[in-house]
Short mmCIF file of C-alpha atoms in Angstrom, two decimals:
data_model
loop_
_atom_site.label_atom_id
_atom_site.label_comp_id
_atom_site.label_asym_id
_atom_site.label_seq_id
_atom_site.Cartn_x
_atom_site.Cartn_y
_atom_site.Cartn_z
CA MET A 1 -5.82 40.46 13.65
CA SER A 2 -6.53 43.08 10.97
CA GLU A 3 -2.84 43.12 9.96
CA ILE A 4 -3.01 39.38 9.31
CA MET A 5 -6.17 39.84 7.23
CA GLN A 6 -4.55 42.63 5.22
CA PHE A 7 -1.53 40.45 4.58
CA LEU A 8 -3.71 37.52 3.50
CA GLU A 9 -5.78 39.74 1.21
CA ALA A 10 -2.61 41.17 -0.36
CA ALA A 11 -1.07 37.71 -0.82
CA PHE A 12 -4.19 36.00 -2.19
CA THR A 13 -4.21 37.43 -5.73
CA PRO A 14 -0.52 36.79 -6.51
CA LEU A 15 -0.75 33.27 -5.05
CA VAL A 16 -3.82 32.43 -7.15
CA PHE A 17 -2.00 33.77 -10.21
CA ILE A 18 1.08 31.66 -9.48
CA PHE A 19 -1.06 28.57 -8.83
CA THR A 20 -2.97 29.02 -12.09
CA VAL A 21 0.08 29.69 -14.23
CA THR A 22 2.13 26.82 -12.82
CA ASN A 23 -0.74 24.30 -13.11
CA LEU A 24 -1.39 25.17 -16.74
CA PHE A 25 2.33 25.31 -17.50
CA TYR A 26 2.58 21.83 -15.99
CA MET A 27 -0.25 20.66 -18.21
CA GLY A 28 1.40 22.19 -21.26
CA LEU A 29 4.60 20.28 -20.54
CA GLN A 30 2.72 16.95 -20.45
CA VAL A 31 0.83 17.18 -23.72
CA GLU A 32 1.72 16.61 -27.34
CA ILE A 33 0.33 18.85 -30.08
CA ASP A 34 -0.87 15.85 -32.12
CA GLY A 35 -2.84 14.54 -29.14
CA VAL A 36 -4.40 17.95 -28.53
CA LEU A 37 -5.49 18.17 -32.17
CA VAL A 38 -7.08 14.71 -31.92
CA GLY A 39 -9.03 15.96 -28.88
CA LEU A 40 -10.30 18.94 -30.87
CA LYS A 41 -11.69 16.59 -33.53
CA ASN A 42 -13.95 14.79 -31.04
CA LYS A 43 -17.11 16.73 -31.92
CA LYS A 44 -19.43 14.70 -29.65
CA ALA A 45 -17.29 15.36 -26.56
CA ILE A 46 -16.95 19.03 -27.42
CA ALA A 47 -20.72 19.37 -27.91
CA LEU A 48 -21.31 17.68 -24.54
CA ILE A 49 -18.87 20.03 -22.87
CA PHE A 50 -20.62 23.09 -24.26
CA VAL A 51 -24.06 21.77 -23.29
CA TRP A 52 -22.93 20.81 -19.77
CA GLY A 53 -20.84 23.95 -19.35
CA TRP A 54 -23.24 26.62 -20.52
CA VAL A 55 -26.71 25.08 -20.42
CA LEU A 56 -26.95 22.39 -17.76
CA GLY A 57 -24.43 24.02 -15.37
CA PRO A 58 -26.34 27.31 -15.11
CA ALA A 59 -29.65 25.38 -14.95
CA LEU A 60 -28.27 23.35 -12.03
CA VAL A 61 -27.25 26.60 -10.30
CA TYR A 62 -30.80 27.92 -10.66
CA LEU A 63 -32.12 24.67 -9.17
CA ILE A 64 -29.66 24.78 -6.25
CA ALA A 65 -30.44 28.44 -5.59
CA TRP A 66 -34.18 27.73 -5.62
CA VAL A 67 -33.98 24.61 -3.41
CA LEU A 68 -31.66 26.22 -0.86
CA ALA A 69 -33.31 29.67 -1.07
CA LEU A 70 -29.92 31.37 -1.35
CA ASP A 71 -29.49 35.10 -0.98
CA GLU A 72 -28.95 37.10 -4.17
CA PRO A 73 -25.16 37.67 -3.80
CA TYR A 74 -24.58 33.91 -3.54
CA VAL A 75 -26.80 33.22 -6.54
CA ILE A 76 -24.93 35.82 -8.61
CA GLY A 77 -21.57 34.33 -7.63
CA LEU A 78 -22.72 30.82 -8.49
CA LEU A 79 -24.22 31.92 -11.80
CA LEU A 80 -21.05 33.73 -12.85
CA SER A 81 -18.99 30.69 -11.84
CA SER A 82 -21.27 28.44 -13.87
CA LEU A 83 -20.53 30.53 -16.97
CA ALA A 84 -16.79 29.83 -16.59
CA PRO A 85 -16.78 26.02 -16.46
CA VAL A 86 -13.02 25.25 -16.36
CA THR A 87 -10.89 25.74 -13.30
CA ALA A 88 -7.20 26.31 -12.68
CA PHE A 89 -6.80 22.95 -10.99
CA LEU A 90 -8.05 20.99 -14.03
CA PRO A 91 -4.60 19.43 -14.65
CA LEU A 92 -4.55 18.04 -11.10
CA VAL A 93 -8.06 16.61 -11.41
CA VAL A 94 -7.36 15.03 -14.80
CA GLU A 95 -4.13 13.53 -13.52
CA LYS A 96 -5.78 12.07 -10.39
CA ALA A 97 -8.61 10.65 -12.51
CA ARG A 98 -6.04 9.19 -14.94
CA GLY A 99 -7.83 11.10 -17.68
CA ASP A 100 -6.62 12.18 -21.10
CA MET A 101 -4.35 15.17 -20.52
CA ASN A 102 -4.23 15.87 -24.27
CA PHE A 103 -8.02 16.21 -24.40
CA ALA A 104 -7.99 18.38 -21.28
CA ALA A 105 -5.37 20.62 -22.89
CA ALA A 106 -7.61 20.93 -25.97
CA LEU A 107 -10.55 21.72 -23.72
CA VAL A 108 -8.92 24.63 -21.86
CA PRO A 109 -8.50 27.08 -24.78
CA LEU A 110 -11.84 26.01 -26.24
CA VAL A 111 -13.67 26.73 -23.00
CA MET A 112 -11.69 29.95 -22.57
CA VAL A 113 -12.95 31.20 -25.94
CA GLY A 114 -16.45 29.98 -25.10
CA THR A 115 -16.34 31.87 -21.81
CA VAL A 116 -15.17 35.10 -23.46
CA ILE A 117 -17.97 34.87 -26.04
CA LEU A 118 -20.83 33.44 -23.97
CA MET A 119 -20.41 35.10 -20.56
CA PRO A 120 -20.98 38.67 -21.87
CA LEU A 121 -24.05 37.41 -23.75
CA MET A 122 -25.57 35.20 -21.05
CA ALA A 123 -24.71 37.05 -17.82
CA PRO A 124 -27.05 40.03 -18.51
CA VAL A 125 -29.86 37.61 -19.38
CA MET A 126 -29.34 35.52 -16.24
CA ILE A 127 -28.55 38.35 -13.82
CA LYS A 128 -30.48 41.61 -14.08
CA GLY A 129 -28.28 44.71 -14.22
CA VAL A 130 -24.99 42.86 -14.82
CA THR A 131 -22.78 43.67 -17.78
CA VAL A 132 -19.58 41.86 -18.67
CA ASN A 133 -17.04 43.31 -21.08
CA ALA A 134 -15.52 40.66 -23.36
CA TRP A 135 -12.04 42.24 -23.49
CA SER A 136 -11.81 42.76 -19.72
CA LEU A 137 -12.67 39.06 -19.39
CA ALA A 138 -10.32 37.90 -22.17
CA LYS A 139 -7.22 39.82 -21.04
CA PRO A 140 -6.60 37.96 -17.75
CA LEU A 141 -7.61 34.65 -19.35
CA LEU A 142 -5.04 35.10 -22.10
CA LEU A 143 -2.36 35.94 -19.56
CA THR A 144 -3.12 33.31 -16.94
CA VAL A 145 -4.57 30.47 -19.01
CA PHE A 146 -3.60 30.47 -22.66
CA LEU A 147 -0.03 31.77 -22.40
CA PRO A 148 1.22 29.24 -19.78
CA LEU A 149 -0.51 26.39 -21.63
CA ALA A 150 1.03 27.46 -24.95
CA ILE A 151 4.52 27.77 -23.44
#
């Protein structure tokens, strides 16, 4: 049983990397630069995304943690997740919802930059004793998110 667990643990990180890169590469193949630029000009939508992503999302996590009386490790995991509001399967969700893939492609790098700037600032305020280095956060995001989308 432990050999299976070791194999699964060893395979998990590369599989998540492949999943992320291929999903964002897929999204990049579907969008047009002009459509992405139009999405970036929608200031109301972008403002809503930042408010929902970095204000209301963490507030909702606090509410959930309080209502469910979660243990500290779960609260920390949820709070850190709430400070990174875009996921690798965004292209699949947008496609299933018949959403605007161009706007979603504009959203990904915007939220990536927001995460790199805001997580190191907000995480220590929200979670006592936690520090987040901006470059250590940005490096994997550039490799797994921005590069496949740009290609």
